[in-house]
């Protein structure tokens, strides 16, 4: 696969082309370094002991690598008054992000499918209004949402947070899927209708398998948004039901004398790991979906 | 027993453009009707209306005796081959073909039997495990055919199902379709741009133009007795020669005088035609002559109503069995179909003979056959 994708490119030869390519890679390398630098500093600090941090500079690499800070961040750092590390809050985030991503993606897919392929009077209007939802800033919905959650008896719970993220994400997921389905030929759906399939059979057996690229993009987007969200987490949960982003903030702000930079850095990386995992796993699916010619009629 | 189809006063508008402008068509059960017409005249739209993939603006669609205006496609017992193939891209050829049977819960063994029968017939049995993206255009088209055929519904709708096949495969598929129709006896509506396909397959041909049906009749009738200039010009390849001119009386009998021709070139009209035109002396007319009605003088057995004239050969186009000779009368280019051994080089004078008993006369203004 990799061999073939490079072999297929025809490019000119000659010394000035080599020079051009060389300088191109130099510039790209510099950009790479610029973006990676904070991560490198974080990773190296998290592997140092407190003593070493105090002696050395920010940029120096760890002399003796220790995972002490990682262990502490995971299960014994103090978050407010509770000293169990980030562990319980990681599970809160997982329990929130996974259902919220699945729900908002599924509903968005059905919305997009109905809006493009089963057109009904007023479909454009409804789409315009859903789209409007994508432009509403977080802050605007804080108070009404808090009130709604209170009425529903979901205030301060992970379930409530799932509801908030699902509803808020719907505008984006609908937009993604609608734009994808607009490009799917109507002929395929007509053929399926003649073949005797109805709304949901066409959706699950014909349309959904074609939309893997759209699903992957939506899942990555939604997972990143929901996992990294801080504002909704802080506003709608309390103490034990906090997502990891809020807990991370509390770890950093809970000071008992000395500032433990290594623990803070390790905690930050731990909190960010799941999103990276989703990029890698879903990214592989994305490429596979594209190269399987999924959209080719 | 197959179902017939009856369309009455059928109209379809998209936004403000009317695409089907009042179509009346009665198709008998088990009939093979071929729809022909220029690109964009509404053939696919008409099929979609019969299939239930578009809503009817006004008028009626009946399949069998039932009015199906508001019946969704899945309940109409039809199968369709789409102009764009419309295969399911994520399903294998096998799954593409059996999907319709699955949704209708046909027993597994029956599905396999049907799949086997038709994949063999269509020569796609070696492709069953592939996805549509890995097939050539012609292979996709055959898969689309297979998907429609396996279900054996009451009515088949084919939208140019053979347009992407090579010439040889097309001829053999044509024969297969005809055999299949004779065996299954189902009603077929078939769209094609191929003249020969239309002539060989159809029990009746419907010629469409701009949302109307111009003529509906057996292939022989469409070819021999076109109702107007449009049908005459559309059917036949190369098309009928259309020579504009005027009706004149010479030495007591009616003759046709082409515009812009030298004085001695006037076609004597056979009595069957001139009897009908007696009162129309001086009228603007169009004389229609099929290319095969013009040949090299003296090469056919003599008969009545022949007329011989001499013209310069302009272009020679050999097609194999026949050679086409292009020449002009006045401003109009005409084509004669001669045997290859009678053909002469471009630029030479040539004696043509025309069989006027096969000629048609049309009114120049209305285009109607007279
Ligand atoms: N959804 C639509 N909205 C607006 N106009 C349409 C739509 N579908 C078809 N048309 C128009 O209706 C006319 C008939 O289209 P149709 O596809 O039936 O033609 P056709 O006879 O099948 O042509 P071809 O031989 O090229 O397949 C065309 O002018 C087309 O532009
Ligand atoms: Mg068409």
mmCIF file with all atom_site columns, C-alpha atoms in Angstrom, chain A residues 228-296:
data_model
loop_
_atom_site.group_PDB
_atom_site.id
_atom_site.type_symbol
_atom_site.label_atom_id
_atom_site.label_alt_id
_atom_site.label_comp_id
_atom_site.label_asym_id
_atom_site.label_entity_id
_atom_site.label_seq_id
_atom_site.pdbx_PDB_ins_code
_atom_site.Cartn_x
_atom_site.Cartn_y
_atom_site.Cartn_z
_atom_site.occupancy
_atom_site.B_iso_or_equiv
_atom_site.pdbx_formal_charge
_atom_site.auth_seq_id
_atom_site.auth_comp_id
_atom_site.auth_asym_id
_atom_site.auth_atom_id
_atom_site.pdbx_PDB_model_num
ATOM 1  C CA . UNK A 1 228 ? -11.783 17.937 26.364 1.00 0.00 ? 228 UNK A CA 1
ATOM 2  C CA . UNK A 1 229 ? -14.816 19.887 27.499 1.00 0.00 ? 229 UNK A CA 1
ATOM 3  C CA . UNK A 1 230 ? -14.271 21.771 30.734 1.00 0.00 ? 230 UNK A CA 1
ATOM 4  C CA . UNK A 1 231 ? -17.070 24.304 30.952 1.00 0.00 ? 231 UNK A CA 1
ATOM 5  C CA . UNK A 1 232 ? -20.028 21.902 30.902 1.00 0.00 ? 232 UNK A CA 1
ATOM 6  C CA . UNK A 1 233 ? -18.165 19.580 33.255 1.00 0.00 ? 233 UNK A CA 1
ATOM 7  C CA . UNK A 1 234 ? -17.517 22.322 35.765 1.00 0.00 ? 234 UNK A CA 1
ATOM 8  C CA . UNK A 1 235 ? -21.023 23.737 35.483 1.00 0.00 ? 235 UNK A CA 1
ATOM 9  C CA . UNK A 1 236 ? -23.132 20.596 35.561 1.00 0.00 ? 236 UNK A CA 1
ATOM 10 C CA . UNK A 1 237 ? -21.252 18.145 37.805 1.00 0.00 ? 237 UNK A CA 1
ATOM 11 C CA . UNK A 1 238 ? -20.127 18.197 41.386 1.00 0.00 ? 238 UNK A CA 1
ATOM 12 C CA . UNK A 1 239 ? -17.179 16.598 43.165 1.00 0.00 ? 239 UNK A CA 1
ATOM 13 C CA . UNK A 1 240 ? -17.294 12.873 42.556 1.00 0.00 ? 240 UNK A CA 1
ATOM 14 C CA . UNK A 1 241 ? -19.042 13.114 39.204 1.00 0.00 ? 241 UNK A CA 1
ATOM 15 C CA . UNK A 1 242 ? -16.469 15.551 37.726 1.00 0.00 ? 242 UNK A CA 1
ATOM 16 C CA . UNK A 1 243 ? -14.944 14.587 34.388 1.00 0.00 ? 243 UNK A CA 1
ATOM 17 C CA . UNK A 1 244 ? -11.170 14.264 34.216 1.00 0.00 ? 244 UNK A CA 1
ATOM 18 C CA . UNK A 1 245 ? -10.652 17.750 32.769 1.00 0.00 ? 245 UNK A CA 1
ATOM 19 C CA . UNK A 1 246 ? -12.146 19.295 35.871 1.00 0.00 ? 246 UNK A CA 1
ATOM 20 C CA . UNK A 1 247 ? -10.224 16.914 38.103 1.00 0.00 ? 247 UNK A CA 1
ATOM 21 C CA . UNK A 1 248 ? -6.987  17.851 36.339 1.00 0.00 ? 248 UNK A CA 1
ATOM 22 C CA . UNK A 1 249 ? -7.638  21.485 37.091 1.00 0.00 ? 249 UNK A CA 1
ATOM 23 C CA . UNK A 1 250 ? -8.203  20.582 40.727 1.00 0.00 ? 250 UNK A CA 1
ATOM 24 C CA . UNK A 1 251 ? -4.999  18.534 40.893 1.00 0.00 ? 251 UNK A CA 1
ATOM 25 C CA . UNK A 1 252 ? -3.013  21.506 39.681 1.00 0.00 ? 252 UNK A CA 1
ATOM 26 C CA . UNK A 1 253 ? -4.796  23.907 42.035 1.00 0.00 ? 253 UNK A CA 1
ATOM 27 C CA . UNK A 1 254 ? -4.622  21.708 45.126 1.00 0.00 ? 254 UNK A CA 1
ATOM 28 C CA . UNK A 1 255 ? -1.389  22.926 46.659 1.00 0.00 ? 255 UNK A CA 1
ATOM 29 C CA . UNK A 1 256 ? 0.050   21.297 49.738 1.00 0.00 ? 256 UNK A CA 1
ATOM 30 C CA . UNK A 1 257 ? 3.256   23.251 50.126 1.00 0.00 ? 257 UNK A CA 1
ATOM 31 C CA . UNK A 1 258 ? 5.571   22.396 47.218 1.00 0.00 ? 258 UNK A CA 1
ATOM 32 C CA . UNK A 1 259 ? 4.315   22.632 43.602 1.00 0.00 ? 259 UNK A CA 1
ATOM 33 C CA . UNK A 1 260 ? 4.758   19.131 42.081 1.00 0.00 ? 260 UNK A CA 1
ATOM 34 C CA . UNK A 1 261 ? 5.360   20.026 38.437 1.00 0.00 ? 261 UNK A CA 1
ATOM 35 C CA . UNK A 1 262 ? 6.172   16.446 37.497 1.00 0.00 ? 262 UNK A CA 1
ATOM 36 C CA . UNK A 1 263 ? 2.815   15.201 38.834 1.00 0.00 ? 263 UNK A CA 1
ATOM 37 C CA . UNK A 1 264 ? 0.949   18.028 37.106 1.00 0.00 ? 264 UNK A CA 1
ATOM 38 C CA . UNK A 1 265 ? 2.600   17.230 33.788 1.00 0.00 ? 265 UNK A CA 1
ATOM 39 C CA . UNK A 1 266 ? 1.952   13.489 34.101 1.00 0.00 ? 266 UNK A CA 1
ATOM 40 C CA . UNK A 1 267 ? -1.687  14.158 34.994 1.00 0.00 ? 267 UNK A CA 1
ATOM 41 C CA . UNK A 1 268 ? -2.099  16.416 31.972 1.00 0.00 ? 268 UNK A CA 1
ATOM 42 C CA . UNK A 1 269 ? -0.683  13.770 29.652 1.00 0.00 ? 269 UNK A CA 1
ATOM 43 C CA . UNK A 1 270 ? -2.889  11.061 31.189 1.00 0.00 ? 270 UNK A CA 1
ATOM 44 C CA . UNK A 1 271 ? -5.962  13.212 30.665 1.00 0.00 ? 271 UNK A CA 1
ATOM 45 C CA . UNK A 1 272 ? -5.037  13.732 27.002 1.00 0.00 ? 272 UNK A CA 1
ATOM 46 C CA . UNK A 1 273 ? -4.128  10.127 26.156 1.00 0.00 ? 273 UNK A CA 1
ATOM 47 C CA . UNK A 1 274 ? -7.623  8.847  25.221 1.00 0.00 ? 274 UNK A CA 1
ATOM 48 C CA . UNK A 1 275 ? -8.068  11.468 22.503 1.00 0.00 ? 275 UNK A CA 1
ATOM 49 C CA . UNK A 1 276 ? -4.738  10.458 21.001 1.00 0.00 ? 276 UNK A CA 1
ATOM 50 C CA . UNK A 1 277 ? -5.838  6.841  21.109 1.00 0.00 ? 277 UNK A CA 1
ATOM 51 C CA . UNK A 1 278 ? -9.022  7.712  19.243 1.00 0.00 ? 278 UNK A CA 1
ATOM 52 C CA . UNK A 1 279 ? -7.018  9.526  16.563 1.00 0.00 ? 279 UNK A CA 1
ATOM 53 C CA . UNK A 1 280 ? -4.770  6.542  16.008 1.00 0.00 ? 280 UNK A CA 1
ATOM 54 C CA . UNK A 1 281 ? -7.489  3.863  16.021 1.00 0.00 ? 281 UNK A CA 1
ATOM 55 C CA . UNK A 1 282 ? -10.141 5.815  14.149 1.00 0.00 ? 282 UNK A CA 1
ATOM 56 C CA . UNK A 1 283 ? -7.533  7.238  11.782 1.00 0.00 ? 283 UNK A CA 1
ATOM 57 C CA . UNK A 1 284 ? -6.584  3.732  10.688 1.00 0.00 ? 284 UNK A CA 1
ATOM 58 C CA . UNK A 1 285 ? -10.263 3.004  10.026 1.00 0.00 ? 285 UNK A CA 1
ATOM 59 C CA . UNK A 1 286 ? -10.559 6.216  8.108  1.00 0.00 ? 286 UNK A CA 1
ATOM 60 C CA . UNK A 1 287 ? -7.781  5.269  5.724  1.00 0.00 ? 287 UNK A CA 1
ATOM 61 C CA . UNK A 1 288 ? -9.182  1.767  5.340  1.00 0.00 ? 288 UNK A CA 1
ATOM 62 C CA . UNK A 1 289 ? -12.650 3.150  4.594  1.00 0.00 ? 289 UNK A CA 1
ATOM 63 C CA . UNK A 1 290 ? -11.259 5.459  1.933  1.00 0.00 ? 290 UNK A CA 1
ATOM 64 C CA . UNK A 1 291 ? -9.074  2.881  0.242  1.00 0.00 ? 291 UNK A CA 1
ATOM 65 C CA . UNK A 1 292 ? -11.884 0.302  0.152  1.00 0.00 ? 292 UNK A CA 1
ATOM 66 C CA . UNK A 1 293 ? -13.517 2.633  -2.398 1.00 0.00 ? 293 UNK A CA 1
ATOM 67 C CA . UNK A 1 294 ? -16.445 2.977  -0.057 1.00 0.00 ? 294 UNK A CA 1
ATOM 68 C CA . UNK A 1 295 ? -18.019 5.881  -1.861 1.00 0.00 ? 295 UNK A CA 1
ATOM 69 C CA . UNK A 1 296 ? -17.471 4.734  -5.415 1.00 0.00 ? 296 UNK A CA 1
#
